[in-house]
Rosetta silent file (secondary structure, phi, psi, omega in degrees, C-alpha in Angstrom):
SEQUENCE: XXXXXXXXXXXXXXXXXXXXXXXXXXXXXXXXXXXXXXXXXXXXXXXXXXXXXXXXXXXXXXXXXXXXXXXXXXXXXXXXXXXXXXXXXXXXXXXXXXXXXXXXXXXXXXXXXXXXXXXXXXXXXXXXXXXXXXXXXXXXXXXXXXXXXXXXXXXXXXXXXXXXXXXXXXXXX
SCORE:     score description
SCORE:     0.000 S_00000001
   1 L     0.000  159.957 -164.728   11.529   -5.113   -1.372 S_00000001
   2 L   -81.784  151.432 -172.756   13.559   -7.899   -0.941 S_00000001
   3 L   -91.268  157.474  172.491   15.164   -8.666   -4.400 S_00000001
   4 L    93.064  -26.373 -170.451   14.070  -11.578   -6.448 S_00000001
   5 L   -98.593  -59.512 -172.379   10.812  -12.061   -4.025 S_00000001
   6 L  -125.547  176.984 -168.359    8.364   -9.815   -5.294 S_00000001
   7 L   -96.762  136.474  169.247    8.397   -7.537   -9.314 S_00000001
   8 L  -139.713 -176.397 -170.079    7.958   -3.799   -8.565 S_00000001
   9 L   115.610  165.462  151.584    8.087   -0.870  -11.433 S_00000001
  10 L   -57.367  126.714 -179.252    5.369   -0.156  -14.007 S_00000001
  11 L  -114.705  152.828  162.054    3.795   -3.056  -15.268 S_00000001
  12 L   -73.008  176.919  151.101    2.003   -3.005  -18.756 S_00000001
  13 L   -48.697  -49.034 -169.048   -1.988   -4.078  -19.084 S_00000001
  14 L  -108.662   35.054  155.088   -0.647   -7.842  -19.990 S_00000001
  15 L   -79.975  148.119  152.951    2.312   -7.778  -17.588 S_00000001
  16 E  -138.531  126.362  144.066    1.876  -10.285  -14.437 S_00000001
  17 L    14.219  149.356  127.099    3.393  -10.229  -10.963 S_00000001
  18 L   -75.547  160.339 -163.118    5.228  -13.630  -10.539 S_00000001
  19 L   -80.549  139.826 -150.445    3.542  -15.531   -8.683 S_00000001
  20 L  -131.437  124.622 -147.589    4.850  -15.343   -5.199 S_00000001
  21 L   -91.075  142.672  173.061    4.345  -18.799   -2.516 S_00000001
  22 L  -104.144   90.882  161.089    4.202  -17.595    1.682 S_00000001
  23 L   -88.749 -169.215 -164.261    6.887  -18.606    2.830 S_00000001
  24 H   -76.615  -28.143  179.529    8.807  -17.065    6.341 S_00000001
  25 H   -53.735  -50.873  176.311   10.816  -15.312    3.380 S_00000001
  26 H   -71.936  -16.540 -166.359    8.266  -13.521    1.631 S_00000001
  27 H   -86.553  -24.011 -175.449    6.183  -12.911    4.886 S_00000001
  28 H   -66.763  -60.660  159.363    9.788  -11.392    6.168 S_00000001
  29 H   -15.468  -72.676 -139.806    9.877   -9.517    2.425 S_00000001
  30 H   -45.745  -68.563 -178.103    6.573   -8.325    3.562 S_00000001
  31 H   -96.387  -30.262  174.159    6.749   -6.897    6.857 S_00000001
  32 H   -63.939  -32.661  168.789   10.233   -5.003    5.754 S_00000001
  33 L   -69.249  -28.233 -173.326    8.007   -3.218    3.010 S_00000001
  34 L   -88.183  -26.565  162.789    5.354   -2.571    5.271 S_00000001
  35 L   -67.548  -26.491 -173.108    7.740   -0.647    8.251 S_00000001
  36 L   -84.992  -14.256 -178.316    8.628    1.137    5.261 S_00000001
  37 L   -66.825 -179.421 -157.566    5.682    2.340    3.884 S_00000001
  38 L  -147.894  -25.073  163.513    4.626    5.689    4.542 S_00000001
  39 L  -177.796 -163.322 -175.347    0.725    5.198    3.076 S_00000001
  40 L   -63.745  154.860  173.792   -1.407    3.316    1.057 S_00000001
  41 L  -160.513  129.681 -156.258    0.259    1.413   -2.040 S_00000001
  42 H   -54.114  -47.712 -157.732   -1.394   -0.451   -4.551 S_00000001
  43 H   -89.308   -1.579  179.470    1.609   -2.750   -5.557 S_00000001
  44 H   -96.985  -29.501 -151.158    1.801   -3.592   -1.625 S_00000001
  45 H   -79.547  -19.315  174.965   -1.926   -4.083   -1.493 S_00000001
  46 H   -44.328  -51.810 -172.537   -1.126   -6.657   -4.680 S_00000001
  47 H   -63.755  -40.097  174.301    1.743   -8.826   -2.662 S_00000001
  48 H   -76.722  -13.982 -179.945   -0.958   -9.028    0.319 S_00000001
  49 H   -56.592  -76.371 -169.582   -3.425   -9.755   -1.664 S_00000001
  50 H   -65.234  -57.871  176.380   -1.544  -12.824   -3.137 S_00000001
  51 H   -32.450  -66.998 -170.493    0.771  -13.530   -0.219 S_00000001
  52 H   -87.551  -20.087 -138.330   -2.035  -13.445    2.618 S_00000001
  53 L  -150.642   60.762  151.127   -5.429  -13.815    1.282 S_00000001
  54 L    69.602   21.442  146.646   -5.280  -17.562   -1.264 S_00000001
  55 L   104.396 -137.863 -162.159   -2.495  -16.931   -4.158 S_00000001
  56 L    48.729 -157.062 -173.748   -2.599  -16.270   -7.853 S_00000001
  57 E  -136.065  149.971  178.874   -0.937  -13.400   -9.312 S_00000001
  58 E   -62.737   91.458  168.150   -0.927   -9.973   -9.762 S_00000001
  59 E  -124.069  164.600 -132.732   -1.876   -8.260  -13.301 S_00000001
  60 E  -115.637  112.138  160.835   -1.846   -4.535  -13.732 S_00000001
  61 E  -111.319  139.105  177.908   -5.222   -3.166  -15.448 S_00000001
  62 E   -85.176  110.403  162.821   -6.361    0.382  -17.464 S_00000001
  63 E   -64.369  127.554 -176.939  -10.125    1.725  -15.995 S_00000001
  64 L   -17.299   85.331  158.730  -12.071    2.655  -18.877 S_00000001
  65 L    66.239    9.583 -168.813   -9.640    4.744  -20.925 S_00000001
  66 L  -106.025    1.515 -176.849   -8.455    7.102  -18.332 S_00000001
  67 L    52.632   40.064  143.819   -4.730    5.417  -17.629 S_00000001
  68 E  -117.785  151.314 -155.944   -5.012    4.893  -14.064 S_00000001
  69 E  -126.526  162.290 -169.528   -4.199    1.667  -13.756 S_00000001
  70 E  -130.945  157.164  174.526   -5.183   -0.877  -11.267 S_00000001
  71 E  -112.438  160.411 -147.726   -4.303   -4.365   -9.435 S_00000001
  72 E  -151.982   95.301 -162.832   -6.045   -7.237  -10.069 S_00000001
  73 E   -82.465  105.353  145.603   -5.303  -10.708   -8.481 S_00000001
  74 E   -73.503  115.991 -159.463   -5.672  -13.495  -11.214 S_00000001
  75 E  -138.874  124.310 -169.045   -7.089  -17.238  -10.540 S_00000001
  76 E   -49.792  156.520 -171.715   -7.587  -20.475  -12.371 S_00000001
  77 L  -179.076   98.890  175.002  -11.730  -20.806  -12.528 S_00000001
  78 L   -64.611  -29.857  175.811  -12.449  -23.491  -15.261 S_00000001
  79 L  -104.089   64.534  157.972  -16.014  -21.756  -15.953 S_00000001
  80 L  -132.185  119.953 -162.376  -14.519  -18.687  -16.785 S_00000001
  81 L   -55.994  160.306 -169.172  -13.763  -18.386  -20.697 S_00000001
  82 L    17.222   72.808  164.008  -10.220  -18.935  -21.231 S_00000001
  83 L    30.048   32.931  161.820   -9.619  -20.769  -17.658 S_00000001
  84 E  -146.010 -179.704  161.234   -9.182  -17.833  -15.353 S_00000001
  85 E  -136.624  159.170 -163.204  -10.661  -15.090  -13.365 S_00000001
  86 E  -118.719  102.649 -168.956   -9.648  -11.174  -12.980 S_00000001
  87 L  -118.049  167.347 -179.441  -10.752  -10.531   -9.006 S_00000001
  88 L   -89.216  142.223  159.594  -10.290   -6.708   -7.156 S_00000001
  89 L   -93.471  136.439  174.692   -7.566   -6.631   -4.579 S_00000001
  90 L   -65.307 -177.862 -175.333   -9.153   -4.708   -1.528 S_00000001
  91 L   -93.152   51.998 -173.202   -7.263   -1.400   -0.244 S_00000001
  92 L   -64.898    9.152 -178.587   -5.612   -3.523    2.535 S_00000001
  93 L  -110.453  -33.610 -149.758   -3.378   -0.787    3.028 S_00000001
  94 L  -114.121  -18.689 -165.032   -5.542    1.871    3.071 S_00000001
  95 L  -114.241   99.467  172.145   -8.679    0.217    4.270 S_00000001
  96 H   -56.381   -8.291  176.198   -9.663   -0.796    7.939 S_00000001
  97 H   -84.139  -64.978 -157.065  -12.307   -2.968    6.807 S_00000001
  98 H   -63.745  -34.682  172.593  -10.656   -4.444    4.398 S_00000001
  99 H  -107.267   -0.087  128.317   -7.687   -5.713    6.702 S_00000001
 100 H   -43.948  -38.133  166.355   -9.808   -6.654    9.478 S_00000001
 101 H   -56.925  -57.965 -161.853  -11.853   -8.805    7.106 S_00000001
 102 H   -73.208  -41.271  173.632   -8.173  -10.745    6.236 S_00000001
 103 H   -56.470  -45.262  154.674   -7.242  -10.690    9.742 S_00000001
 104 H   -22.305  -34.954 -173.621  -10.730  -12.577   10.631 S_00000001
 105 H  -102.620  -19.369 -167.764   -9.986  -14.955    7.849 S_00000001
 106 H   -90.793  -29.792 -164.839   -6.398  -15.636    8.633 S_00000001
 107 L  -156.260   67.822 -175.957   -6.254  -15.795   12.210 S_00000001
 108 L   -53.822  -14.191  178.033   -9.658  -16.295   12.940 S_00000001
 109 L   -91.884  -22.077  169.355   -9.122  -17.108   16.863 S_00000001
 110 L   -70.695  140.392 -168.452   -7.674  -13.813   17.675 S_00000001
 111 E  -100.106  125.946 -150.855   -8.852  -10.696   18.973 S_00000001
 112 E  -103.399  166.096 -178.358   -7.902   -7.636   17.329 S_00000001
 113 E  -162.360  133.467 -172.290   -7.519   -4.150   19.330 S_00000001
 114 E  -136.836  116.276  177.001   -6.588   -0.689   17.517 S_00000001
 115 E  -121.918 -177.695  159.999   -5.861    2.004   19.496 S_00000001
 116 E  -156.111  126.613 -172.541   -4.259    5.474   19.163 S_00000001
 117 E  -127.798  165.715  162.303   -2.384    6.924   21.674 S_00000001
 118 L   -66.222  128.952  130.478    0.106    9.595   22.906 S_00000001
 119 L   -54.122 -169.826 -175.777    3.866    8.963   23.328 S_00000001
 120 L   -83.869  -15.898 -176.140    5.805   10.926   26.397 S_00000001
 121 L   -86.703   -9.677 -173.906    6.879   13.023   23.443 S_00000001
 122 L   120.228  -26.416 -141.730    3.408   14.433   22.200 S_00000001
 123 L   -85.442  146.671  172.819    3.164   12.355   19.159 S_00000001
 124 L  -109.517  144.915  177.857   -0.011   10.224   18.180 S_00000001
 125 E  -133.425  146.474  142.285    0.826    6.344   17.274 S_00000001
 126 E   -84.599  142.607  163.668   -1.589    3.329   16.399 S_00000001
 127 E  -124.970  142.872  167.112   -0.930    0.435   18.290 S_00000001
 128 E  -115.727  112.770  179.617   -2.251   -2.837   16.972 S_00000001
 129 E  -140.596  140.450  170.628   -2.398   -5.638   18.711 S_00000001
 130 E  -133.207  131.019  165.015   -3.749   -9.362   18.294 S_00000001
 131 E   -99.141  160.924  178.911   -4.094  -11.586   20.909 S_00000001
 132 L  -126.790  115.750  166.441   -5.174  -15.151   20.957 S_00000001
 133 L  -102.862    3.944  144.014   -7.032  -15.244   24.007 S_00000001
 134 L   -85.796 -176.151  175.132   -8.221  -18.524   23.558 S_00000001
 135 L   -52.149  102.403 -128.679   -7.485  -22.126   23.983 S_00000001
 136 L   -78.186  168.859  150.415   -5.064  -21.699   20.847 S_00000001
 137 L   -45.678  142.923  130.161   -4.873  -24.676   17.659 S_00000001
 138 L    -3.798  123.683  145.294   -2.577  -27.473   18.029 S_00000001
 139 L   104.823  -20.121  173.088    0.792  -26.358   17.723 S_00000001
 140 L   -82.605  172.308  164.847    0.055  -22.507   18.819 S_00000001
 141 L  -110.495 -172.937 -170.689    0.626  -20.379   21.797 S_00000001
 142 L  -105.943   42.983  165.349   -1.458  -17.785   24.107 S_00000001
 143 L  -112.503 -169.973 -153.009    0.389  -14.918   21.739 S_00000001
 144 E  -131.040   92.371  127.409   -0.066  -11.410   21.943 S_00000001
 145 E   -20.476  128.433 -169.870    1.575   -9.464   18.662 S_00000001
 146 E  -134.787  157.137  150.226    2.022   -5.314   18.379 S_00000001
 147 E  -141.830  147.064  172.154    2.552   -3.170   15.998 S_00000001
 148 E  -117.866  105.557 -161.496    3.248    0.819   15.969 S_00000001
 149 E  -121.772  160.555  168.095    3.188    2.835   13.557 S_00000001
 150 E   -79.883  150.029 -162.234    2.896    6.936   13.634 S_00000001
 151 H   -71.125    4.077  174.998   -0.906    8.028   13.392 S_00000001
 152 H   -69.310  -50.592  163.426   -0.153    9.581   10.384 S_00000001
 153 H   -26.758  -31.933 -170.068   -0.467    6.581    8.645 S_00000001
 154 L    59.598 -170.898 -152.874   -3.754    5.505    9.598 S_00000001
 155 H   -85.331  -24.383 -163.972   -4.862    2.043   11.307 S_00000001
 156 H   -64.408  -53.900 -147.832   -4.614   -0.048    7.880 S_00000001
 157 H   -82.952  -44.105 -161.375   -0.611   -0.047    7.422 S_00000001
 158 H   -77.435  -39.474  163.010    0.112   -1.146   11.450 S_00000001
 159 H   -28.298  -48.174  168.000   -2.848   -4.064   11.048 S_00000001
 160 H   -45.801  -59.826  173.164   -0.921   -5.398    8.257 S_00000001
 161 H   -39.373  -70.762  176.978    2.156   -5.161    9.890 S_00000001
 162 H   -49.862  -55.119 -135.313    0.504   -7.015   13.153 S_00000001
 163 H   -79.696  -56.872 -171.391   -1.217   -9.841   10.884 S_00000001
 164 H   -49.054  -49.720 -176.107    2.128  -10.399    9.012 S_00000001
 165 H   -51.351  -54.229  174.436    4.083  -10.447   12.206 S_00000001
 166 H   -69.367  -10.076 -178.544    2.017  -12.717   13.813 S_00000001
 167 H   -95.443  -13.829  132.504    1.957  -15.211   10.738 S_00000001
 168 H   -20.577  -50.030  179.937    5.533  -14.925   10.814 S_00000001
 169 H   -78.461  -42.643  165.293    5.591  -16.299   14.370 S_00000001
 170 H   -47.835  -60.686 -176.713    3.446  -19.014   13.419 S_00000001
 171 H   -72.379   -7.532 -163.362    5.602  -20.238   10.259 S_00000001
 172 H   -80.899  -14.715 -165.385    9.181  -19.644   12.667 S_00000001
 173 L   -89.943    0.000    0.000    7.507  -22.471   14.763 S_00000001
């Protein structure tokens, strides 16, 4: 990760994330973690969580006594005793549902298409791609975003990848 943009490491039960705003840095942050990943990860689905999908912060929780610990995006909620709420981060790394739901909410005009194919070399890849095939918002274009990842990965990590990339392209404009 880019240093300074998001906290990585063991966190305690009352450690929190800082809270991290999306700008083209962090979405840049983002997408450099996500070519790097290799499979699902908790602390990345935490940054998208926060990053992508309406703020707050990131605290670190213990499941009923067994010390696996979990992430948990925190958010002001005035009728919630002492002014917050504790919400589940989906598996956006790990989950095809889960990052299809956020692409739907982020870039709701766009069509998404997940394939997996052969290179010339033998190899299986997901390709991800979102298009905006319609008459785009004010201020957008008609653009078409890929991502590739090897199929070991599964379809979750190159979606990501695509969503960030295209909201990259969005904030360079």
């Amino acid at each position: 990760p880019a240093a300074g943009v998001f906290s990585g490491g063991v966190h305690a039960v009352t450690d929190v994330i800082e809270k991290v705003a999306m700008t083209l840095e962090t979405l840049k942050a983002l997408e450099a973690r996500l070519v790097a990943a290799t499979g699902p990860d908790r602390e990345l689905d935490g940054d998208i969580c926060v990053v992508l999908d309406g703020g707050g912060e990131i605290v670190w929780l213990t499941q009923n006594y067994i010390m696996e610990r979990y992430p948990a995006r925190r958010i002001s909620r005035s009728n919630y005793v002492g002014g917050f709420a504790n919400e589940h981060v989906p598996l956006f790394t790990a989950s095809n549902d889960a990052i299809i739901a956020l692409i739907e909410r982020a870039m709701p005009h766009y069509e998404i298409t997940l394939e997996l194919y052969r290179d010339r070399d033998n190899e299986w890849f997901w390709r991800v791609v979102l298009t905006n095939p319609k008459e785009p918002p004010e201020g957008e274009s008609h653009q078409t975003v890929r991502a590739i990842v090897p199929h070991s990965y599964g379809a979750a990590i190159p979606a990501c990848l695509a969503l960030v990339r295209a909201m990259i392209e969005r904030e360079e404009k």
